[in-house]
Coordinates of C-alpha atoms in Angstrom, one line a residue:
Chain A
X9 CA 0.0 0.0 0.0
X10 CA 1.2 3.5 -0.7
X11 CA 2.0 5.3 2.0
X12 CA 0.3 8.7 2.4
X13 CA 2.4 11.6 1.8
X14 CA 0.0 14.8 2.7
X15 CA -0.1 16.3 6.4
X16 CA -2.2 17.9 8.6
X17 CA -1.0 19.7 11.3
X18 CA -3.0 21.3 14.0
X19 CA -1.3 24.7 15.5
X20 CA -2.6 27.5 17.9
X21 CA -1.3 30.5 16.6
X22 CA -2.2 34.4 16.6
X23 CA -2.3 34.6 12.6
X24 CA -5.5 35.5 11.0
X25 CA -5.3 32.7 8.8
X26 CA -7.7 29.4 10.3
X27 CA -7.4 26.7 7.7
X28 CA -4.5 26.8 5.0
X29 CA -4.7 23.8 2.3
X30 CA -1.8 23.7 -0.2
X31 CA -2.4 21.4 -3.3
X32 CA -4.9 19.1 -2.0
X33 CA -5.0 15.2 -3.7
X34 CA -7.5 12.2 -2.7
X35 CA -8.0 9.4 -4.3
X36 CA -10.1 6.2 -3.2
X37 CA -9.7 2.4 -4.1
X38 CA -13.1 1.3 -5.3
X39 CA -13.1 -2.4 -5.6
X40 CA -13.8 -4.0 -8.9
X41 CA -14.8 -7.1 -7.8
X42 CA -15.8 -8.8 -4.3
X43 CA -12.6 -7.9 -3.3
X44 CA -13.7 -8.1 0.5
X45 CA -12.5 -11.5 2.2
X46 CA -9.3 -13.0 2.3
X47 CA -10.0 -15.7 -0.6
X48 CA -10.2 -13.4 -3.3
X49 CA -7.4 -11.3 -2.0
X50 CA -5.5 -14.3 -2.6
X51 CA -6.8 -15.0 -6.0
X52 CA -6.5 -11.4 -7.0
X53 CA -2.6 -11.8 -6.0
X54 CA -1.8 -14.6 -7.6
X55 CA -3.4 -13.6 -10.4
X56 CA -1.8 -10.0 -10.7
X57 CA -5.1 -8.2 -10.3
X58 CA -5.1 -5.2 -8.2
X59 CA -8.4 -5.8 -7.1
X60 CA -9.7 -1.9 -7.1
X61 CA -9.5 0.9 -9.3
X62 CA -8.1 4.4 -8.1
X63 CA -10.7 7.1 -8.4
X64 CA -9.7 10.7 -8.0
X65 CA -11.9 12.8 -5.6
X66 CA -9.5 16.0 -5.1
X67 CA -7.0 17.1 -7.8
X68 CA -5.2 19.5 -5.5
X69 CA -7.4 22.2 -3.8
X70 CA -5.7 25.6 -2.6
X71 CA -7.0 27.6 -0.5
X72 CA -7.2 29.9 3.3
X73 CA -9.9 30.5 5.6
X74 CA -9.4 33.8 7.9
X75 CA -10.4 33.8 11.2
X76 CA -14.3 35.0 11.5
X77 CA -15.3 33.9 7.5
X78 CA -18.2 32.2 6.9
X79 CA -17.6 30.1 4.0
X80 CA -20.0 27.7 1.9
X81 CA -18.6 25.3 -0.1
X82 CA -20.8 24.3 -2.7
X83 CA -20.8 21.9 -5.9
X84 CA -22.7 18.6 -7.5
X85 CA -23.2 15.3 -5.6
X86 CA -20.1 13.7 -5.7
X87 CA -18.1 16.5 -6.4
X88 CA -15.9 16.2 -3.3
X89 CA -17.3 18.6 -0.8
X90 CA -17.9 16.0 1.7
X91 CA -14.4 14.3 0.9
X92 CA -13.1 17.7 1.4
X93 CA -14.8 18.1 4.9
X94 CA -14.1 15.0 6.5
X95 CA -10.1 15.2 5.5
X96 CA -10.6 19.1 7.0
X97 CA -12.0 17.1 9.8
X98 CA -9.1 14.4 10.4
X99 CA -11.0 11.4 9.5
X100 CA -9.6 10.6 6.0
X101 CA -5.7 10.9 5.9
X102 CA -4.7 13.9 3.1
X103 CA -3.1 12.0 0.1
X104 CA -0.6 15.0 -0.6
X105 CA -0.6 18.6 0.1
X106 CA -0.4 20.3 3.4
X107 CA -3.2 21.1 5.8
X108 CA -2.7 23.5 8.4
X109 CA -5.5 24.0 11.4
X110 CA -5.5 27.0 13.6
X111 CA -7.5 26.7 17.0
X112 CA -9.9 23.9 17.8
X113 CA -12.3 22.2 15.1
X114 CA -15.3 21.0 15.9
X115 CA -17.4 19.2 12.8
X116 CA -20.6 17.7 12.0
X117 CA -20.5 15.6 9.4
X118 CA -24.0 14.2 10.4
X119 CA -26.1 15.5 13.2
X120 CA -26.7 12.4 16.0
X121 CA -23.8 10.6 15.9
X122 CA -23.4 7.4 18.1
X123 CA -27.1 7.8 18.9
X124 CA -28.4 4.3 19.6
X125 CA -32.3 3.3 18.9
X126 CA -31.9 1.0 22.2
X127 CA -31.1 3.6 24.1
X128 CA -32.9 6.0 26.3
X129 CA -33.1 9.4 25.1
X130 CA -31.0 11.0 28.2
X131 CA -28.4 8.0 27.4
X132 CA -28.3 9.4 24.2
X133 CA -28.0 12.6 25.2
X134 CA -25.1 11.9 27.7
X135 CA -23.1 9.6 24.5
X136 CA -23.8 12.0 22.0
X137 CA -22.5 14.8 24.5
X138 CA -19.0 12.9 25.0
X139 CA -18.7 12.5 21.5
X140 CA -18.7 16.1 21.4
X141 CA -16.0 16.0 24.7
X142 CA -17.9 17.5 26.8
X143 CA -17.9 15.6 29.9
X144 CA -20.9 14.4 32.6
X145 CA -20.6 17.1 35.0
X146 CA -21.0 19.7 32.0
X147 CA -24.0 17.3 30.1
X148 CA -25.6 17.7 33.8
X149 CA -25.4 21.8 33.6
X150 CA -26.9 21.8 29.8
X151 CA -29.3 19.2 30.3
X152 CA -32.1 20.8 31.0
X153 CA -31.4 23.5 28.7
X154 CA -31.1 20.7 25.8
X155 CA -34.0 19.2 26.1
X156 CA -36.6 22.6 26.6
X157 CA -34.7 23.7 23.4
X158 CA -35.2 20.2 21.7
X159 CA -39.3 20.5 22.9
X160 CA -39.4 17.0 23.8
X161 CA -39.0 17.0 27.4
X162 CA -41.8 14.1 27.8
X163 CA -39.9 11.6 25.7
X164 CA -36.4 12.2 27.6
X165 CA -36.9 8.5 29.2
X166 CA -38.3 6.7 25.9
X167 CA -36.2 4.7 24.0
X168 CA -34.6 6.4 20.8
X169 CA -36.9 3.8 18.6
X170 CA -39.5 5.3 19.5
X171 CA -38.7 8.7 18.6
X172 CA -39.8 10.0 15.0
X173 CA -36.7 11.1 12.7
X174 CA -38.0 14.6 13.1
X175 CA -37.5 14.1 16.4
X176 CA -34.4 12.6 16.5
X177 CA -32.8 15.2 14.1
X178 CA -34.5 17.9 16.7
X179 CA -32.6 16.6 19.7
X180 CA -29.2 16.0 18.0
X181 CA -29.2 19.7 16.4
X182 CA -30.0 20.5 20.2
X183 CA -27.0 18.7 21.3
X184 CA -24.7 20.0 18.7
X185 CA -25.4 23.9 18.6
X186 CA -23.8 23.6 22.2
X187 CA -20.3 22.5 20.8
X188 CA -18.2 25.8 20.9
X189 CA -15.0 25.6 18.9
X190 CA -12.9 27.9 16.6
X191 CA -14.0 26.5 13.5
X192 CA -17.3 24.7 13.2
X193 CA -17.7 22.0 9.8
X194 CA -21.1 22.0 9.1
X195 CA -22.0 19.1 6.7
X196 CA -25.3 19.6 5.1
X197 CA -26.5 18.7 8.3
X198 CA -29.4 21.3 8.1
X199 CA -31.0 20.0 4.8
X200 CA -33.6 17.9 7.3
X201 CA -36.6 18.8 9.2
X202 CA -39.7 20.7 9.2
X203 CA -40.9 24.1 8.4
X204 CA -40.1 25.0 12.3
X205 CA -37.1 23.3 12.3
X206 CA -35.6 24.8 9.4
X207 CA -36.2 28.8 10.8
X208 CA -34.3 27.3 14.0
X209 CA -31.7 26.4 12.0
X210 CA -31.8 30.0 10.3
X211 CA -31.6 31.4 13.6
X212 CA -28.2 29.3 14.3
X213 CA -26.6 30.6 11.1
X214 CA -27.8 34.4 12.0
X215 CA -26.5 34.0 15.4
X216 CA -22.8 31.9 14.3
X217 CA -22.3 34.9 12.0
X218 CA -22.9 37.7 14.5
X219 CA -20.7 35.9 16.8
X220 CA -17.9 35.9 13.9
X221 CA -17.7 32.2 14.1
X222 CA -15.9 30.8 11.8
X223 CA -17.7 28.1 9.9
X224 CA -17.7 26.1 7.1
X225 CA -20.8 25.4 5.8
X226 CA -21.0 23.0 2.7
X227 CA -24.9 23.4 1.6
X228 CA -27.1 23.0 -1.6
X229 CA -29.0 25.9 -0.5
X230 CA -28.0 28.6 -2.6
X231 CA -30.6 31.1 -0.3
X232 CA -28.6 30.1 2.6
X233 CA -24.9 30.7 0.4
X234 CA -26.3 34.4 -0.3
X235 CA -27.8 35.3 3.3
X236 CA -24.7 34.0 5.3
X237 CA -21.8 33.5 3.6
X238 CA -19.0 36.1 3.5
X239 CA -17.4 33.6 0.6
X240 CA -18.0 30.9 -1.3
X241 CA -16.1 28.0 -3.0
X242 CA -17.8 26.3 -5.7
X243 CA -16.1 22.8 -6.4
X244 CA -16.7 20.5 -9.5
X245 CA -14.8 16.9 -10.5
X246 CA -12.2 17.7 -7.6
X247 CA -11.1 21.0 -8.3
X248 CA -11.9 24.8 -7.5
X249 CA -13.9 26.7 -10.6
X250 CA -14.7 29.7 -8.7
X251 CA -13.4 31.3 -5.3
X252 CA -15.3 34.1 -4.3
X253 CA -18.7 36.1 -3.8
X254 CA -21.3 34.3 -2.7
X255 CA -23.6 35.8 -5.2
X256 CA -21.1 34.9 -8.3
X257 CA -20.5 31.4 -6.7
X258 CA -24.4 30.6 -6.8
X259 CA -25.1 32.0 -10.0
X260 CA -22.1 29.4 -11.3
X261 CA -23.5 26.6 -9.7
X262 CA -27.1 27.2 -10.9
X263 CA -25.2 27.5 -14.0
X264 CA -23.9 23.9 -14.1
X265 CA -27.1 22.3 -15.6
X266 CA -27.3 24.4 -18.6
Chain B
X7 CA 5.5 11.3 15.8
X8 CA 3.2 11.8 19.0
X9 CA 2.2 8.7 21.5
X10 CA -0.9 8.1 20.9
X11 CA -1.7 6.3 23.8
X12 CA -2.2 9.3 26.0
X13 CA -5.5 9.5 27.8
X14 CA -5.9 13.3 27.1
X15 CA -9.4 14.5 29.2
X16 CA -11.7 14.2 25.7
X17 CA -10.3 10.7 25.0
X18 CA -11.4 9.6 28.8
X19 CA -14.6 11.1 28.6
X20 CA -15.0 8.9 25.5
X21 CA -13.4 5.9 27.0
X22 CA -15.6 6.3 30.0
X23 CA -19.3 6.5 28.2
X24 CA -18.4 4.4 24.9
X25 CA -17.6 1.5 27.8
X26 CA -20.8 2.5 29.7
X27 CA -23.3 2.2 26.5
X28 CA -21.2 -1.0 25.2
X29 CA -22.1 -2.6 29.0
X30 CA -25.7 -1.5 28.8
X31 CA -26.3 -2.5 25.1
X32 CA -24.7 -5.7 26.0
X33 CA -27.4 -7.1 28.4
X34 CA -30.5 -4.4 26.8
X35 CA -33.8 -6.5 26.3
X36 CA -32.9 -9.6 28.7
X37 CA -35.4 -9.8 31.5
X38 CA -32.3 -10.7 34.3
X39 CA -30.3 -8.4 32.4
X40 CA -26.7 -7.6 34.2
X41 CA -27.5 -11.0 36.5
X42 CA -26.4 -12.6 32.9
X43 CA -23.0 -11.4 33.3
X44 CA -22.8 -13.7 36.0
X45 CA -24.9 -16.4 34.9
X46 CA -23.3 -17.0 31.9
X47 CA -20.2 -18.5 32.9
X48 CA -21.5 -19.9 36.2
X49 CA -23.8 -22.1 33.7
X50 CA -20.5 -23.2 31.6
X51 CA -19.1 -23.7 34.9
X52 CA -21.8 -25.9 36.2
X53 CA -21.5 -28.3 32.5
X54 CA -18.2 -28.7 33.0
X55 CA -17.9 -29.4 35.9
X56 CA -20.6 -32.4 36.1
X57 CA -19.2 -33.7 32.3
X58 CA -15.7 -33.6 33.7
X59 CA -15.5 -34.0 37.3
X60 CA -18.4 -35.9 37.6
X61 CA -19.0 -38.2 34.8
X62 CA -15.0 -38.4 33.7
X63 CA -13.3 -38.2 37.4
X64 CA -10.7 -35.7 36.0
X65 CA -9.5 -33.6 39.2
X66 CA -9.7 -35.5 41.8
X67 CA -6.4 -35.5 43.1
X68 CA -6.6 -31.6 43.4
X69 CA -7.4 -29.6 46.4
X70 CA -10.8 -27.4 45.8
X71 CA -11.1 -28.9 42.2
X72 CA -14.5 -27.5 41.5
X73 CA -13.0 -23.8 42.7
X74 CA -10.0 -24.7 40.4
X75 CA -12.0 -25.1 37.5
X76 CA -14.0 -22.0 38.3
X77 CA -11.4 -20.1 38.1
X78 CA -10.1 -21.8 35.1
X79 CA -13.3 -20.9 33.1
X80 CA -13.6 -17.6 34.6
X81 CA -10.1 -16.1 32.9
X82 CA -10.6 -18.3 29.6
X83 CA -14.1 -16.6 29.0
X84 CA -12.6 -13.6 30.2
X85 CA -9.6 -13.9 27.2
X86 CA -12.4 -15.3 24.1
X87 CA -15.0 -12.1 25.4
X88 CA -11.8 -9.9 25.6
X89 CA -10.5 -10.8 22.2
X90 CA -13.4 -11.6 20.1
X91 CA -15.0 -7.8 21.4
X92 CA -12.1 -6.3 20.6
X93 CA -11.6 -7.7 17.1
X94 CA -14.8 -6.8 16.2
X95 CA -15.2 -3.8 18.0
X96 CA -13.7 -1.4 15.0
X97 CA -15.7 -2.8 12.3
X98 CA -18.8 -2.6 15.1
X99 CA -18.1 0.8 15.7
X100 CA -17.8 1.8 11.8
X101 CA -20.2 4.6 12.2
X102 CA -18.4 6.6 14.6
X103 CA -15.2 5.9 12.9
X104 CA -17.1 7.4 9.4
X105 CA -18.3 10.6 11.1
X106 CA -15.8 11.8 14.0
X107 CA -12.5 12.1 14.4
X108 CA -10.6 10.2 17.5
X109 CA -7.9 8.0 18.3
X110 CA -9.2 4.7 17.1
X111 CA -7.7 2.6 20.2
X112 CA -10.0 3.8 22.1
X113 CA -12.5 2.3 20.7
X114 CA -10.9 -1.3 21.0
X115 CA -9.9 -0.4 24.5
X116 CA -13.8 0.4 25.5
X117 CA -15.0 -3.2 23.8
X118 CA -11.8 -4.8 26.4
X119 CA -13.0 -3.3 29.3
X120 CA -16.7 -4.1 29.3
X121 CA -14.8 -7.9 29.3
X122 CA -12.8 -6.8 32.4
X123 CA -15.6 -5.5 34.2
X124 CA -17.6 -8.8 33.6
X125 CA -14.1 -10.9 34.5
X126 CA -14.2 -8.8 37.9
X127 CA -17.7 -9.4 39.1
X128 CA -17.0 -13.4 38.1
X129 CA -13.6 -13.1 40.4
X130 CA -15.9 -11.8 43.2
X131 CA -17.3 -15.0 42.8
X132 CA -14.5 -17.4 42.7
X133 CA -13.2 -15.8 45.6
X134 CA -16.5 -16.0 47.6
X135 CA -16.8 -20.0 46.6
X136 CA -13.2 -20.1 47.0
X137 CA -13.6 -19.0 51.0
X138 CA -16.6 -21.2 51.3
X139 CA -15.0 -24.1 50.0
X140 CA -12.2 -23.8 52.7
X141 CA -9.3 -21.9 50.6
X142 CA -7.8 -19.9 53.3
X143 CA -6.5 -16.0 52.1
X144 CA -3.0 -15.5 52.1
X145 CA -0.9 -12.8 50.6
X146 CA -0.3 -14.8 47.6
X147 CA -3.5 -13.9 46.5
X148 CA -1.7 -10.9 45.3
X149 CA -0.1 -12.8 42.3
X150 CA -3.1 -13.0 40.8
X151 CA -3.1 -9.1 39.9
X152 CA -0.2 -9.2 37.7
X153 CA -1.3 -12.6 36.0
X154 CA -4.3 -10.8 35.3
X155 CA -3.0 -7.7 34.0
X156 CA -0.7 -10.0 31.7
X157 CA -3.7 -11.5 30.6
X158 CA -5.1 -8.5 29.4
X159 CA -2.6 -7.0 27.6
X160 CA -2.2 -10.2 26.3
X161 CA -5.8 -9.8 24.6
X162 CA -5.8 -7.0 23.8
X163 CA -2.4 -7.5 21.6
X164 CA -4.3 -9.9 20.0
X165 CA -7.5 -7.2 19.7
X166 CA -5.1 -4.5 18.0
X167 CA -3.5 -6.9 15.4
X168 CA -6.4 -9.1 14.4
X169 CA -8.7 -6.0 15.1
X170 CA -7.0 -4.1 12.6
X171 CA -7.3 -6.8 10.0
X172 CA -10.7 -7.8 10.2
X173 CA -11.3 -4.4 9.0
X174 CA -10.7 -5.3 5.5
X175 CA -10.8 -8.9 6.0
X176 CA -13.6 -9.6 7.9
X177 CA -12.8 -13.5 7.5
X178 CA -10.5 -13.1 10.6
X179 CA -13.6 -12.6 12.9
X180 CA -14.9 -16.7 12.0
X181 CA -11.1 -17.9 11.7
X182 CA -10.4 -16.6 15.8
X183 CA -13.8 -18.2 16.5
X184 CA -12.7 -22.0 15.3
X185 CA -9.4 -21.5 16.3
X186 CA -10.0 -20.3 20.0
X187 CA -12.0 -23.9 20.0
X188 CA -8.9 -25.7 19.3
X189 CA -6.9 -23.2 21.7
X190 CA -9.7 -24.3 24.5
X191 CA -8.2 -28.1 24.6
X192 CA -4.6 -26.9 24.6
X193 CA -4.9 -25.0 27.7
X194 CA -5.4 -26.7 31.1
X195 CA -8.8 -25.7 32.1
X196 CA -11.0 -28.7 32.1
X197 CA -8.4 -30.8 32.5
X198 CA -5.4 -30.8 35.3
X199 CA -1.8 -30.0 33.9
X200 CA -0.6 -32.9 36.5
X201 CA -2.7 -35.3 34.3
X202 CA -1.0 -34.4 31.4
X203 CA 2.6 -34.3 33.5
X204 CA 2.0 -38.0 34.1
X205 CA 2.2 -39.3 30.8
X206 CA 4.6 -36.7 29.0
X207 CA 6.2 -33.8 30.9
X208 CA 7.9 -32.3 27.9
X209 CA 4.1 -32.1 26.7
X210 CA 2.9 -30.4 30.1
X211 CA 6.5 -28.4 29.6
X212 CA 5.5 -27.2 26.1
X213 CA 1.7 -26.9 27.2
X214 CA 2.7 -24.3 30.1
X215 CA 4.7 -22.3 27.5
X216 CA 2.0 -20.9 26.1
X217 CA 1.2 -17.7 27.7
X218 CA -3.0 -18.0 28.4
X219 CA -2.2 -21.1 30.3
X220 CA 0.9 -19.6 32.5
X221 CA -1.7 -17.2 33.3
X222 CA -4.3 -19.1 34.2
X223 CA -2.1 -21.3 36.5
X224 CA 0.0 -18.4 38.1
X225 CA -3.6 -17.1 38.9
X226 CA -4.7 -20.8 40.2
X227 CA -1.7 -21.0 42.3
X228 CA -2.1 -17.4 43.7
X229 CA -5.9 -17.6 45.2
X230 CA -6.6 -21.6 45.1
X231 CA -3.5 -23.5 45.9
X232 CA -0.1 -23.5 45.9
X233 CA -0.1 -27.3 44.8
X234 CA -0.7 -25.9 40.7
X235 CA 1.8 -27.1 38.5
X236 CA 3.7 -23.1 36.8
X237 CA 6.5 -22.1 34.9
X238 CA 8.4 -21.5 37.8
X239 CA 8.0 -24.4 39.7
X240 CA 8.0 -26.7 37.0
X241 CA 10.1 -25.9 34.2
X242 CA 14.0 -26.7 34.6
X243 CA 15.5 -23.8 34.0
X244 CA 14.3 -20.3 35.6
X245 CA 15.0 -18.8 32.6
X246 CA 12.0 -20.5 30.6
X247 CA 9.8 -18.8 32.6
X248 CA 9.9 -15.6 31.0
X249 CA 9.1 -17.1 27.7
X250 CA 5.2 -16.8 28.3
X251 CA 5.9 -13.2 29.7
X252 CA 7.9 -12.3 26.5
X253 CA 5.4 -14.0 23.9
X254 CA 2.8 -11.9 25.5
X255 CA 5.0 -8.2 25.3
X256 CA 5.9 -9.3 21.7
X257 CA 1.9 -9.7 20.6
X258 CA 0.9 -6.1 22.2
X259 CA 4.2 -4.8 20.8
X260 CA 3.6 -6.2 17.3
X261 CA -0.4 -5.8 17.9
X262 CA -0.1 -2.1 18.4
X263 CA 2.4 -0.8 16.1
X264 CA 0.0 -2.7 13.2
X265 CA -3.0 -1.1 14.5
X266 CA -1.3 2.2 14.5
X267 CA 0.2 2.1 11.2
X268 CA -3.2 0.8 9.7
X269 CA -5.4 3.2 11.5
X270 CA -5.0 5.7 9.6
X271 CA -7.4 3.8 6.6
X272 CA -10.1 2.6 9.1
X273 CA -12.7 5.2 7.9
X274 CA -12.1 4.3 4.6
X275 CA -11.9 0.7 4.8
X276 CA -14.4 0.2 7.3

């Protein structure tokens, strides 16, 4: 196996700059075949099959993120906008280029992560909280709080099966808008929910950017891109087409299908 | 390059309520629930014990024998629950490993210790029948904590290497389960060592090499009785006995540097 060559490097500096990416590459193996098990490993070596074939997600991405930006990275399904986020995040290793992270990240790549159906909703609560490192003592201060904000304060000792995914999604976004970090990573995390739900999530953007959070915010929702964004990057096939206004940026990717 | 092993507060939170759910999911739906944590291997227990010491006469020429082979099945299911959590856990656990980002060990280490805390309620009660059965304490109880310890970082090298396998090769997780069948018979657990000493002693000699069942007798010899065949009462040379202790280090050594190097791919792979 080739070994990875990028980096990512996590600093705590005074410069403005929050996230640096120099010449960004990702590929994936896709298996051809059944390639999973150790049989047809074996076959596929003896044979001289690799087995997979490469597929290029990023083809070197450049860019910076100041301190305070609010910046939505938009593009097609499978464009590499989520590949993007979760290398950004430190869960897929960079293939080459440099990534640099100043101050403390804090992503959703889905809202409700480690929630289990067979749980209790305040079990839930308490997982989904240390996920998010905060610890018990903390969950006990916030609890409360979560749950008046989530409206669902009856079903706190119900079993997460028995919630609706409305409801589900309702209690995770609860959760999560307590994270505070220096960067947030929003993964279309928002494109769920109800009428109600959606203006809740509204208020959350209105409120990260008066706070000069800086978040990046990879949406389909060109409304959104306009309202909030202070930038945008538009992404197609792995690479960069426009870096820029947010008014520019959507018009592009509207664009796209003509 | 950083040690990842340290337990930095975010990792223990983690570590602490990824064991918690993985002990509460484990026994979730039973009607006894946690009592099967205990009634689990006191049922093996009670099998074995009437198919061996009953129905074969194996053991009789041991002090406490039915405490003896509680305590024997006690560590053994405390090593396959150990091991076969802890390959599985990463693969188990995929969906945290797609979305967040955290040192993966810690979630092998959280599958382990749900096996530890099950291992230490059963040691409660091998020591209680132990006391009722007329085993006096002594301070060579005490040897049983570092035979234990070895134990454990004994499975849990195997948990980081085949762990970190089975991620791709998932055929790992049915090969450990027919193998740790055959391993069962080639450790002394059902069966004294002395029985096997009096026909061959090279084959008790070689048997006793293998770490699990130094363990296992070191631990025997510790709380039950000081008449268990170990290494260092057994084999000829002092020397020998470190054997088991080495084969053990080498595992977690080789287990974790694998597991470290192929970390890095889990998300992907998983």
């Amino acid at each position: 196996m080739k070994r990875p060559i990028g980096t990512r490097t996590e600093v705590n500096t005074n410069s403005d700059i929050a996230i640096s990416v120099v010449n960004l590459h990702k590929s994936f193996k896709l298996p051809t075949e059944q390639a999973f098990g150790l049989k047809q490993a074996i076959f596929n070596r003896l044979r001289g099959i690799k087995g997979y074939k490469e597929q290029k997600v990023l083809k070197g991405l450049t860019f910076n993120i100041k301190k305070g930006e609010f910046i939505g990275i938009v593009g097609r399904n499978g464009s590499g906008k989520s590949t993007l986020l979760k290398i950004l995040a430190g869960i897929y290793y960079p293939e080459k280029g440099e990534i640099t992270i100043n101050g403390t990240l804090v992503p959703f790549i889905e809202l409700g992560v480690g929630f289990n159906p067979e749980l209790t909703g305040r079990e839930n609560v308490y997982m989904n909280g240390a996920l998010l490192g905060f610890s018990n003592d903390e969950m006990d201060k916030m609890y409360d709080d979560i749950w008046d904000f989530a409206e669902l304060k009856d079903f706190q000792d119900q079993k997460l099966k028995n919630y609706s995914s409305g409801m589900q999604v309702r209690l995770a976004f609860s959760i999560a808008i307590r994270a505070k970090g220096d960067i947030l990573l929003l993964d279309e995390v928002l494109a769920v929910g109800d009428a109600a739900f959606q203006q809740k999530c509204t208020d959350y953007f209105a409120q990260l950017k008066n706070e000069d959070q800086t978040v990046i915010l990879v949406t389909h929702s060109m409304d959104n891109v306009r309202r909030f964004c202070d930038r945008a990057i538009l992404i197609d096939d792995g690479r960069i087409i426009i870096d820029g206004d947010p008014s520019t940026v959507a018009d592009a990717y509207t664009k796209l299908w003509q | 390059m950083s040690i990842p092993l340290v337990l930095n507060r975010k990792n223990r939170i983690l570590l602490a309520e990824l064991t918690k759910t993985d002990f509460k999911l484990r026994y979730q739906g039973s009607i006894l629930g946690y009592l099967w944590a205990l009634l689990r291997p006191l049922m093996m227990f009670a099998i074995l014990y009437i198919v061996f010491a009953k129905l074969l006469k194996i053991g009789s020429d041991i002090p406490h024998y039915p405490v003896y082979l509680l305590c024997g099945t006690t560590m053994w299911s405390f090593f396959t629950e150990c091991t076969s959590q802890g390959i599985q856990a990463i693969v188990n656990r995929g969906d945290l490993l797609r979305k967040i980002s955290f040192p993966k060990y810690i979630v092998v280490v959280s599958a382990t210790l749900t096996a530890v805390i099950n291992m230490l309620i059963n040691l409660v009660v091998v020591i209680i029948f132990a006391l009722i059965n007329g085993v006096t304490p002594t301070w060579s109880w005490l040897i049983a904590i570092p035979a234990i310890l070895q134990l454990y970082l004994l499975s849990l090298g195997i948990a980081f290497l085949l762990g970190s396998i089975n991620v791709k090769y998932r055929d790992i997780t049915s090969i450990w389960e027919v193998f740790i069948q055959a391993l069962f018979y080639a450790v002394p657990i059902i069966y004294p060592l002395s029985m096997v000493a009096s026909t061959s002693q090279l084959a008790a000699k070689i048997l006793l090499i293998n770490p699990l069942s130094q363990a296992i007798q070191d631990i025997r010899f510790g709380i039950i009785t000081h008449e268990t065949i170990t290494t260092w009462n057994y084999l000829d040379n002092i020397f020998f006995s470190f054997i088991p202790v080495c084969i053990t280090l080498t595992i977690l050594v080789i287990g974790a540097i694998t597991f470290r190097k192929k970390s890095k791919f889990f998300a992907e792979e998983v």
